[in-house]
PDB file of C-alpha atoms in Angstrom:
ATOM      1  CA  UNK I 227     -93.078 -24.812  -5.084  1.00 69.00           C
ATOM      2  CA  UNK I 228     -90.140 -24.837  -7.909  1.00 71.00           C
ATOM      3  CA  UNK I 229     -89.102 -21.853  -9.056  1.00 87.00           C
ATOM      4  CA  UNK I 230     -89.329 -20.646 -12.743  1.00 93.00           C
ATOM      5  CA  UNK I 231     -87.057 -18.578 -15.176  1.00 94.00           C
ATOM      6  CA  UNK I 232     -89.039 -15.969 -17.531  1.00 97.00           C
ATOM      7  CA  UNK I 233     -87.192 -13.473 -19.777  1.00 97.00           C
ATOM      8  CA  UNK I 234     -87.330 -10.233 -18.627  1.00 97.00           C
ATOM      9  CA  UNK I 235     -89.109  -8.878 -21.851  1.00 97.00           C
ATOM     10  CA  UNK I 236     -89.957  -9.495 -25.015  1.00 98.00           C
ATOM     11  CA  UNK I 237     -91.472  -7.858 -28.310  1.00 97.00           C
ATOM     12  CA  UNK I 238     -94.173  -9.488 -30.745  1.00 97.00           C
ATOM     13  CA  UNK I 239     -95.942  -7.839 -34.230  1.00 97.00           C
ATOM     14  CA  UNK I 240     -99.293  -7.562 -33.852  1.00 97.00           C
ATOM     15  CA  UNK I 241    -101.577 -10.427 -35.068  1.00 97.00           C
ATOM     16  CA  UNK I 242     -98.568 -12.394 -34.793  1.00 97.00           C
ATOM     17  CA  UNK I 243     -98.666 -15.705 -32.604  1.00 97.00           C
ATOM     18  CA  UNK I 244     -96.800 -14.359 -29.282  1.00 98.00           C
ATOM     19  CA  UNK I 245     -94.711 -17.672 -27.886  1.00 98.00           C
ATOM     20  CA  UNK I 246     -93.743 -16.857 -23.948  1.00 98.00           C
ATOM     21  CA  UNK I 247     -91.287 -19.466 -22.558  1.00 98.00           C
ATOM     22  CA  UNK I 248     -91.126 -20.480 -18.889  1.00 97.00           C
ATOM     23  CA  UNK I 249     -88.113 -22.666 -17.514  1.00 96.00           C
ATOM     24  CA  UNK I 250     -89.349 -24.863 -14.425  1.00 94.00           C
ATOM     25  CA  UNK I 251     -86.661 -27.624 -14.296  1.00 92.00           C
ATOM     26  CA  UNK I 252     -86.937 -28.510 -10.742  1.00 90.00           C
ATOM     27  CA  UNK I 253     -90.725 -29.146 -11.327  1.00 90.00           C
ATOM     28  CA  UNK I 254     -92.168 -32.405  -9.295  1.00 87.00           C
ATOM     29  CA  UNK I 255     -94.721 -34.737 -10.685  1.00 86.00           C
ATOM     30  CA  UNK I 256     -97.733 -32.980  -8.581  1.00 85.00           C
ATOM     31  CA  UNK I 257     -96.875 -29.127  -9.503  1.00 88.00           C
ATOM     32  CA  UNK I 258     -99.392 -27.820 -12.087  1.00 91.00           C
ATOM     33  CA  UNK I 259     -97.914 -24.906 -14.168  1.00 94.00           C
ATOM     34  CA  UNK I 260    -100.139 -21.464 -14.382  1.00 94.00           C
ATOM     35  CA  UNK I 261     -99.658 -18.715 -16.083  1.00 97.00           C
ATOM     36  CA  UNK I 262    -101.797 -15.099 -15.239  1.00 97.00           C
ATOM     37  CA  UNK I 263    -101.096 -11.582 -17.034  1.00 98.00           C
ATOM     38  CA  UNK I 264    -101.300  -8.668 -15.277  1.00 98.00           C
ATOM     39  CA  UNK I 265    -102.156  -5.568 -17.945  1.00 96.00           C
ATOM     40  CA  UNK I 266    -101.071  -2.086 -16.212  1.00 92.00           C
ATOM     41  CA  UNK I 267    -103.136  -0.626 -14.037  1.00 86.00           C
ATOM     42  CA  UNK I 268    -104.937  -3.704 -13.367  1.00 94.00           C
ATOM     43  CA  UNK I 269    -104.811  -6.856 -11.233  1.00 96.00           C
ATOM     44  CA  UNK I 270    -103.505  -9.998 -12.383  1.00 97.00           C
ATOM     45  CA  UNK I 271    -105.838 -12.424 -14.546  1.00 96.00           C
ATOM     46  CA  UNK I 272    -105.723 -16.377 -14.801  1.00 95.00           C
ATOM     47  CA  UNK I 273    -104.763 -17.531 -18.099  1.00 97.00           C
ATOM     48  CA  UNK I 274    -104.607 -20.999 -18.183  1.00 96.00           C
ATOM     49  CA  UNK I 275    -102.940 -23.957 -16.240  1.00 94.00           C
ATOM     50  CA  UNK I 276    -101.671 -28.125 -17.259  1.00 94.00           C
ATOM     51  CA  UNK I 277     -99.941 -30.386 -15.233  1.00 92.00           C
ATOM     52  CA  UNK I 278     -98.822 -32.872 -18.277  1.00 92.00           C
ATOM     53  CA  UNK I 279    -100.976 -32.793 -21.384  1.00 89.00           C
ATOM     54  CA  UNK I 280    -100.638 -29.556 -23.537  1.00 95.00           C
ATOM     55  CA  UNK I 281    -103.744 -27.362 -22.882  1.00 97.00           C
ATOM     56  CA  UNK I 282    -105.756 -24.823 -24.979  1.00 97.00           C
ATOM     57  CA  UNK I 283    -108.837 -22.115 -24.100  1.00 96.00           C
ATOM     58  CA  UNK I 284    -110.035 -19.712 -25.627  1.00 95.00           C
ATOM     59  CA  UNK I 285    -107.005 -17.182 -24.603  1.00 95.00           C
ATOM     60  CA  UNK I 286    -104.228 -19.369 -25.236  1.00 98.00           C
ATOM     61  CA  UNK I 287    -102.561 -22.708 -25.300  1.00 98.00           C
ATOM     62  CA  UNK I 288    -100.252 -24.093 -23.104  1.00 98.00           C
ATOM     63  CA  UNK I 289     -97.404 -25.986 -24.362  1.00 98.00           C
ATOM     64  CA  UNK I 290     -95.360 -28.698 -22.129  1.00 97.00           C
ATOM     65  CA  UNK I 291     -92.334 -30.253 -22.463  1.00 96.00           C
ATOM     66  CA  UNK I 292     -92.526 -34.083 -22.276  1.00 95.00           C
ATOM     67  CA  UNK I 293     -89.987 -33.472 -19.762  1.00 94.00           C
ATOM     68  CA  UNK I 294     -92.265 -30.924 -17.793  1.00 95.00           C
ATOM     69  CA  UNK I 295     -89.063 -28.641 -17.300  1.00 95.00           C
ATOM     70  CA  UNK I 296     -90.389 -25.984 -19.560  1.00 96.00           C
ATOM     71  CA  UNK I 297     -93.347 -24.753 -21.415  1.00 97.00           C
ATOM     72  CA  UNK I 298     -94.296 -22.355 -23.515  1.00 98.00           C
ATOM     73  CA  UNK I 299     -97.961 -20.268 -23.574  1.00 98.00           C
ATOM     74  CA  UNK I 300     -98.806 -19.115 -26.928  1.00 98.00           C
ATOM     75  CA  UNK I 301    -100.934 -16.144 -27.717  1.00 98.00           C
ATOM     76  CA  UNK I 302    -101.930 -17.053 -31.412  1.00 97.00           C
ATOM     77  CA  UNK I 303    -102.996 -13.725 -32.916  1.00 95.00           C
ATOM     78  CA  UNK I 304    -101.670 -11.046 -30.734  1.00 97.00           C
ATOM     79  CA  UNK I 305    -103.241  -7.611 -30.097  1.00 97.00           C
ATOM     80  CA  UNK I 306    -102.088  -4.353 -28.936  1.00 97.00           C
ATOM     81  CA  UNK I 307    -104.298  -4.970 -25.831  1.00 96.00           C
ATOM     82  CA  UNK I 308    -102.445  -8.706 -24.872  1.00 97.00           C
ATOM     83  CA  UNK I 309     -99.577  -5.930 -23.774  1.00 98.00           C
ATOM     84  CA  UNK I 310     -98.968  -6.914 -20.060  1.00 98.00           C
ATOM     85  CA  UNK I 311     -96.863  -9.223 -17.565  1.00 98.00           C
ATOM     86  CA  UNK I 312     -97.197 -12.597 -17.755  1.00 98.00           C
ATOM     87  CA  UNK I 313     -96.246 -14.294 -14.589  1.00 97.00           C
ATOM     88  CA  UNK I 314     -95.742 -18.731 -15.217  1.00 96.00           C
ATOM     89  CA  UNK I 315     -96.266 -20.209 -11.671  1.00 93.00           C
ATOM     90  CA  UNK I 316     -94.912 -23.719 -10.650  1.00 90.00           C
ATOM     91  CA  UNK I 317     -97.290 -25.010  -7.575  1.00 84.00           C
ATOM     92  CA  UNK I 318     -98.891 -28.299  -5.737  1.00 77.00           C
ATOM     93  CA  UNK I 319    -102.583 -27.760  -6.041  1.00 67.00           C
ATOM     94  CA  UNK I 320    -103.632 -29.010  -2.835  1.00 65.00           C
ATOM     95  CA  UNK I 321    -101.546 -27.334  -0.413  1.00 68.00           C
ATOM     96  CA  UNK I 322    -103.459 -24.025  -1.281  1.00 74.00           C
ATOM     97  CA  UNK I 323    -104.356 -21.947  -3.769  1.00 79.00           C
ATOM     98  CA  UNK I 324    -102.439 -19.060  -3.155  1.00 80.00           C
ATOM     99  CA  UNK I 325     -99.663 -17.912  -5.415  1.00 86.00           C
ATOM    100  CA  UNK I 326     -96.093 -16.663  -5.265  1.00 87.00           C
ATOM    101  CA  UNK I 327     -95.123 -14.713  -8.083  1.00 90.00           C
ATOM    102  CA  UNK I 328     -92.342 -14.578 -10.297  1.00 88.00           C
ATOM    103  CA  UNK I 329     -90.687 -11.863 -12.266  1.00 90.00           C
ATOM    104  CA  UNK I 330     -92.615 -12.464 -15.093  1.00 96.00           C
ATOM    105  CA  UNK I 331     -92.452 -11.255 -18.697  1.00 98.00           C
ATOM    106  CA  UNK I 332     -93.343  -7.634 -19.766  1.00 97.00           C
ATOM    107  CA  UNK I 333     -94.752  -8.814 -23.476  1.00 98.00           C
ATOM    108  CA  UNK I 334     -94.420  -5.802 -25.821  1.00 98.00           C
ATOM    109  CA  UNK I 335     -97.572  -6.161 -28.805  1.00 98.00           C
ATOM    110  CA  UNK I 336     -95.773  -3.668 -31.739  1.00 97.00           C
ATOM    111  CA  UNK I 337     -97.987  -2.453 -34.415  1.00 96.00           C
TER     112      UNK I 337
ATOM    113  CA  UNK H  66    -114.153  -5.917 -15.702  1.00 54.00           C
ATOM    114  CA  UNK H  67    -113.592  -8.005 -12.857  1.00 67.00           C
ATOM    115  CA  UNK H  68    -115.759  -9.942 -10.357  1.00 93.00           C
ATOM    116  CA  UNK H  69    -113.677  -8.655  -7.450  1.00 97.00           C
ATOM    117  CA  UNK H  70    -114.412  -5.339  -6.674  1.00 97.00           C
ATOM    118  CA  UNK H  71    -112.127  -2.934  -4.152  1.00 98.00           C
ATOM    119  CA  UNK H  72    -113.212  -0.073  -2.906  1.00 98.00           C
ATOM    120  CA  UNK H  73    -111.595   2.827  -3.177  1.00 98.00           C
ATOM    121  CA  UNK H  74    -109.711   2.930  -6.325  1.00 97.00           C
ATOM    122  CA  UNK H  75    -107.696   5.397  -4.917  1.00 98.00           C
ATOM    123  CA  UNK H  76    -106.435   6.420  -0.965  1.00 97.00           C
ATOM    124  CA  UNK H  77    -103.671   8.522   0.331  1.00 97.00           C
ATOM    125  CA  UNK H  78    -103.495   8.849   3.720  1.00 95.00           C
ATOM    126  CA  UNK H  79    -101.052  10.070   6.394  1.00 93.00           C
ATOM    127  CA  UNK H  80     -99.138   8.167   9.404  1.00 93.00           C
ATOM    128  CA  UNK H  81    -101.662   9.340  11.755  1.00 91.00           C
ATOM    129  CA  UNK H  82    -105.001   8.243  10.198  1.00 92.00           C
ATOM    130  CA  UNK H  83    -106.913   4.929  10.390  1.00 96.00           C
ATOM    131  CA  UNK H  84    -108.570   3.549   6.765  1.00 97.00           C
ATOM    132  CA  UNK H  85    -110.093   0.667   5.708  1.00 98.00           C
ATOM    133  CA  UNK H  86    -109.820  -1.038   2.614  1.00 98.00           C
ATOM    134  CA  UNK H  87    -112.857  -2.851   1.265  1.00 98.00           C
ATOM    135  CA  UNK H  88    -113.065  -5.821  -1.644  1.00 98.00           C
ATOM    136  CA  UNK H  89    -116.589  -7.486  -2.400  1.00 98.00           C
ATOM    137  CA  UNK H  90    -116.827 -11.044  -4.378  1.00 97.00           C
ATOM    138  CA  UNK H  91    -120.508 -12.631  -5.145  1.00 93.00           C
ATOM    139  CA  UNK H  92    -119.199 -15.537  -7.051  1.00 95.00           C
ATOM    140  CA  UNK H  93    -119.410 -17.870  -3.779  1.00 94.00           C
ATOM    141  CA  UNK H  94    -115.961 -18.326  -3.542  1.00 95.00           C
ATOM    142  CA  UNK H  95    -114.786 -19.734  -0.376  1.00 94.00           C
ATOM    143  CA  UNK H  96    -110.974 -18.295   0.288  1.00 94.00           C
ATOM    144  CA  UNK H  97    -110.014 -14.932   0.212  1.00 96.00           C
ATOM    145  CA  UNK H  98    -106.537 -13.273  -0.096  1.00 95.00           C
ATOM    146  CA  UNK H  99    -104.592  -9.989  -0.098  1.00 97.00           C
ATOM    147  CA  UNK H 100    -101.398  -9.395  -1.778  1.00 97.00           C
ATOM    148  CA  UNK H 101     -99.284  -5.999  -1.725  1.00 97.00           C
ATOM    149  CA  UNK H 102     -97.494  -5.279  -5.074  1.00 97.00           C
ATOM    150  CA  UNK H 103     -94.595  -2.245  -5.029  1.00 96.00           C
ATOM    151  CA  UNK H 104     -94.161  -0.276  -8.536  1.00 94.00           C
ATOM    152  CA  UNK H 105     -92.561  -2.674 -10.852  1.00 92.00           C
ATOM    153  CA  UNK H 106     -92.411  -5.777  -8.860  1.00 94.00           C
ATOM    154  CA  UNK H 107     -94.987  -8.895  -8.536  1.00 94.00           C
ATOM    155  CA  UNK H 108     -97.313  -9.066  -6.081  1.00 95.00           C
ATOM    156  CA  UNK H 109     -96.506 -10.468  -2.505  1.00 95.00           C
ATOM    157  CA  UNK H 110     -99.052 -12.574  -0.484  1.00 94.00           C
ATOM    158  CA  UNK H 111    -100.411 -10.580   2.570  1.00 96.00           C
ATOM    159  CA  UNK H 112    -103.283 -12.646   4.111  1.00 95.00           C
ATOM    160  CA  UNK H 113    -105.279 -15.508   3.097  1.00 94.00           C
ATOM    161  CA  UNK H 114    -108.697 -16.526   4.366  1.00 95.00           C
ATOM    162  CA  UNK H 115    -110.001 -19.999   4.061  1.00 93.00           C
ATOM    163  CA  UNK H 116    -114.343 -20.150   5.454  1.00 94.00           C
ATOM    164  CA  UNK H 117    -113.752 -16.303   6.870  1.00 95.00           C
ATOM    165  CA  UNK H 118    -111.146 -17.893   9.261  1.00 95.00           C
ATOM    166  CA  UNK H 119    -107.635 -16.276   8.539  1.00 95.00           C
ATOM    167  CA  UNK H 120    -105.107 -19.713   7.736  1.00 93.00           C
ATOM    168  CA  UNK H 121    -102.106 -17.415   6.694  1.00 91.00           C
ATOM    169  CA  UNK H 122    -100.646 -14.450   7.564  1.00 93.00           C
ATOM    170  CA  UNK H 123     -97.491 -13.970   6.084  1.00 92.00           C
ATOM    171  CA  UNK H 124     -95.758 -12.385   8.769  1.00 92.00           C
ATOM    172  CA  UNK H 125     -97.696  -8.590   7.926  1.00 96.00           C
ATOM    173  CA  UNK H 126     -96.717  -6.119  10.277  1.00 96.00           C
ATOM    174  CA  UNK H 127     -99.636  -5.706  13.254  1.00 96.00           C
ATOM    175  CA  UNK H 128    -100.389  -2.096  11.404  1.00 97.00           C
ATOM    176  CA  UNK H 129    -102.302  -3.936   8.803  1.00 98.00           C
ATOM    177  CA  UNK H 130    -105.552  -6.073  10.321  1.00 98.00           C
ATOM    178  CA  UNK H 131    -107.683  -7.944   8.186  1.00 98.00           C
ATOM    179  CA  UNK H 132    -111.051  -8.959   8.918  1.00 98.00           C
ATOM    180  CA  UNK H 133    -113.517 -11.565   6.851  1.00 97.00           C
ATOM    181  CA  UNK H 134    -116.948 -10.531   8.056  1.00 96.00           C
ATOM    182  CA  UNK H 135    -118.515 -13.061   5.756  1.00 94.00           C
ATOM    183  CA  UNK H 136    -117.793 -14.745   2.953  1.00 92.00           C
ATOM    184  CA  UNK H 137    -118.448 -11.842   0.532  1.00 96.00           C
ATOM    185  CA  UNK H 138    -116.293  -9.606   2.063  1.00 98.00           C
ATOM    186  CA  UNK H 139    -113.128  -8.772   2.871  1.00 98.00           C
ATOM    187  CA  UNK H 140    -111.654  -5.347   4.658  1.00 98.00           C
ATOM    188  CA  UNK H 141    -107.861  -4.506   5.297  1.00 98.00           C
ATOM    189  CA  UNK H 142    -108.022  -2.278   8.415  1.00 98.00           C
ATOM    190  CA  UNK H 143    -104.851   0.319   7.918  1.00 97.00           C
ATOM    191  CA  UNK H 144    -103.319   2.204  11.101  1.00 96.00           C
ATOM    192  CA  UNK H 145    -100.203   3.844  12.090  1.00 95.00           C
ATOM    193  CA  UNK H 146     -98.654   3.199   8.597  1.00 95.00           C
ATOM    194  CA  UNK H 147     -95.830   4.564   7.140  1.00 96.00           C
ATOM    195  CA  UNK H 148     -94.314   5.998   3.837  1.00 96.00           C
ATOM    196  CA  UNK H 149     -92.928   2.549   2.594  1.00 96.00           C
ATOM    197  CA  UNK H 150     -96.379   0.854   2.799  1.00 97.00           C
ATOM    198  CA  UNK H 151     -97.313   3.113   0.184  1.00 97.00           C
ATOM    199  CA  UNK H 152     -98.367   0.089  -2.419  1.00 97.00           C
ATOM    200  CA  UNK H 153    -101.335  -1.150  -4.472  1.00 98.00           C
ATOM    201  CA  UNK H 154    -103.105  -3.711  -2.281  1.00 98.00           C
ATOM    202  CA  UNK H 155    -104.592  -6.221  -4.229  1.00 98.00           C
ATOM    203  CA  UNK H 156    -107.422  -8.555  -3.285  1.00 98.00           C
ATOM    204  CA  UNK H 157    -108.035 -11.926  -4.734  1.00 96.00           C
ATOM    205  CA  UNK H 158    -110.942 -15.066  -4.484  1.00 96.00           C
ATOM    206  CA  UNK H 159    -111.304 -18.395  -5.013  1.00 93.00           C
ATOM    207  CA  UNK H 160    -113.635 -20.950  -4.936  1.00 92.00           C
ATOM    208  CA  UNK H 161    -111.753 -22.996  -2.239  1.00 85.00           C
ATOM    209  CA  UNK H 162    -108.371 -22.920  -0.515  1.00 82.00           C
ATOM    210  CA  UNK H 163    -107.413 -25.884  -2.268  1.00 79.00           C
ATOM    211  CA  UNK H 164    -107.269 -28.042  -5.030  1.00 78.00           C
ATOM    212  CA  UNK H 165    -106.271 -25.417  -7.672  1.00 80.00           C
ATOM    213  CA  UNK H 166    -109.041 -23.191  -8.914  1.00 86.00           C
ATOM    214  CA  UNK H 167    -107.552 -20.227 -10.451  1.00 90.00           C
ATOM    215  CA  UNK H 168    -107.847 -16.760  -8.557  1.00 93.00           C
ATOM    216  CA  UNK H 169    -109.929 -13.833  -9.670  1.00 95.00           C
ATOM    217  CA  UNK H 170    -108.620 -10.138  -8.664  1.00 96.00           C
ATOM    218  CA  UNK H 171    -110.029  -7.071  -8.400  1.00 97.00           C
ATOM    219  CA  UNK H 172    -108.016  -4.073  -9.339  1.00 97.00           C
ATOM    220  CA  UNK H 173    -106.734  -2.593  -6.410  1.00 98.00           C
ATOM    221  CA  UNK H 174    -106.539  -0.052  -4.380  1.00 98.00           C
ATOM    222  CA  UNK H 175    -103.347   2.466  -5.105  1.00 97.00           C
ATOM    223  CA  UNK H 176    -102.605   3.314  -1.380  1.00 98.00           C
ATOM    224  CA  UNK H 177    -100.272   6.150  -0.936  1.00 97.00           C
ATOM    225  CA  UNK H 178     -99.077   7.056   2.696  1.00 97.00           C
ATOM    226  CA  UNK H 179     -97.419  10.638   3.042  1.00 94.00           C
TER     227      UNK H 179
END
């Protein structure tokens, strides 16, 4: 699976739209990119995932590159409670589900 | 609230003792997985079960045991451990092995080993 670069950390105002970037520039064409959150004390959660075409739900959207070699997942009105790690995870669908995790992003939500 | 549910919330134990660890999913999911995560660090792939047969073990020391008695449930038999496997274990779920459906997880159990 490729490996991705997250910042360490980042702040956002709350009810602000919260843009988290994710650098996967040894992606392949079959590697979907995911992205979970993990809120403390708690286990990780699925967010979303795209393999080309930008994607939206009804937590966020996912933004990627024409290139594929980065995207972005966008919170668009962030709350105090969307405080957490968000972990972006490059991986080929069919050779299993499981995940390796990343770093991540400790996302600050500021009053 | 999640759909994965581990049981207990909460275990210390010492070297000596035997536990189990218990997670519950009633979503029919298929594959079955346990991570470890140390404070302040991402979660590390333990185990995963694929039709209650075990497809990878990710070279877990033999003190750790898991067991898929069905496809509901999954236990993480704990013996002999010591001070450094002190950890929240994590269990996950998802539909299949495969073919990437997202995983659910519960919320852990905080295991500390004195």
């Amino acid at each position: 699976d490729a490996k991705t670069t997250q910042p360490p950390s980042m702040d956002c105002a709350e009810g602000r739209a919260a843009n988290l970037p994710c650098n996967h520039s040894t992606i392949s064409g079959n590697e979907y990119v995911y992205w979970y959150r993990q809120i403390h004390s708690q286990g990780p959660q699925y967010i979303i995932h795209g393999l080309k075409n930008n994607e939206t739900n009804e937590m966020a959207s996912l933004i990627i590159t024409e290139d594929r070699k980065s995207s972005t997942l966008i919170l668009p009105h962030a709350t105090l409670r969307d405080t957490a790690v968000y972990y972006c995870i490059v991986r080929v669908a069919r050779r299993g589900n499981m995940l390796t995790f990343g770093g991540g992003t400790r996302l600050m939500v500021k009053p | 609230d999640t759909e994965v549910t581990q049981t207990p919330k909460h275990l210390v134990m010492g070297m000596t003792n035997k536990k189990s660890l218990k997670c519950e999913q009633h979503m029919g999911h298929r594959a079955m997985y346990w991570y470890k995560q140390k404070a302040k660090k991402p979660p590390e792939l333990m185990f995963v079960y694929s039709y209650e047969k075990l497809s990878i073990n990710e070279s877990v020391p033999s003190r750790f045991s898991p067991e898929c008695p069905n496809s509901s449930l999954l236990n993480l038999h704990l013996h002999a451990l010591q001070p450094e496997d002190s950890a929240l274990y994590l269990c996950a779920s998802s539909q299949v092995p495969q073919g990437g459906s997202p995983l659910h997880f519960g919320n852990g159990t905080r295991l500390t080993v004195t």
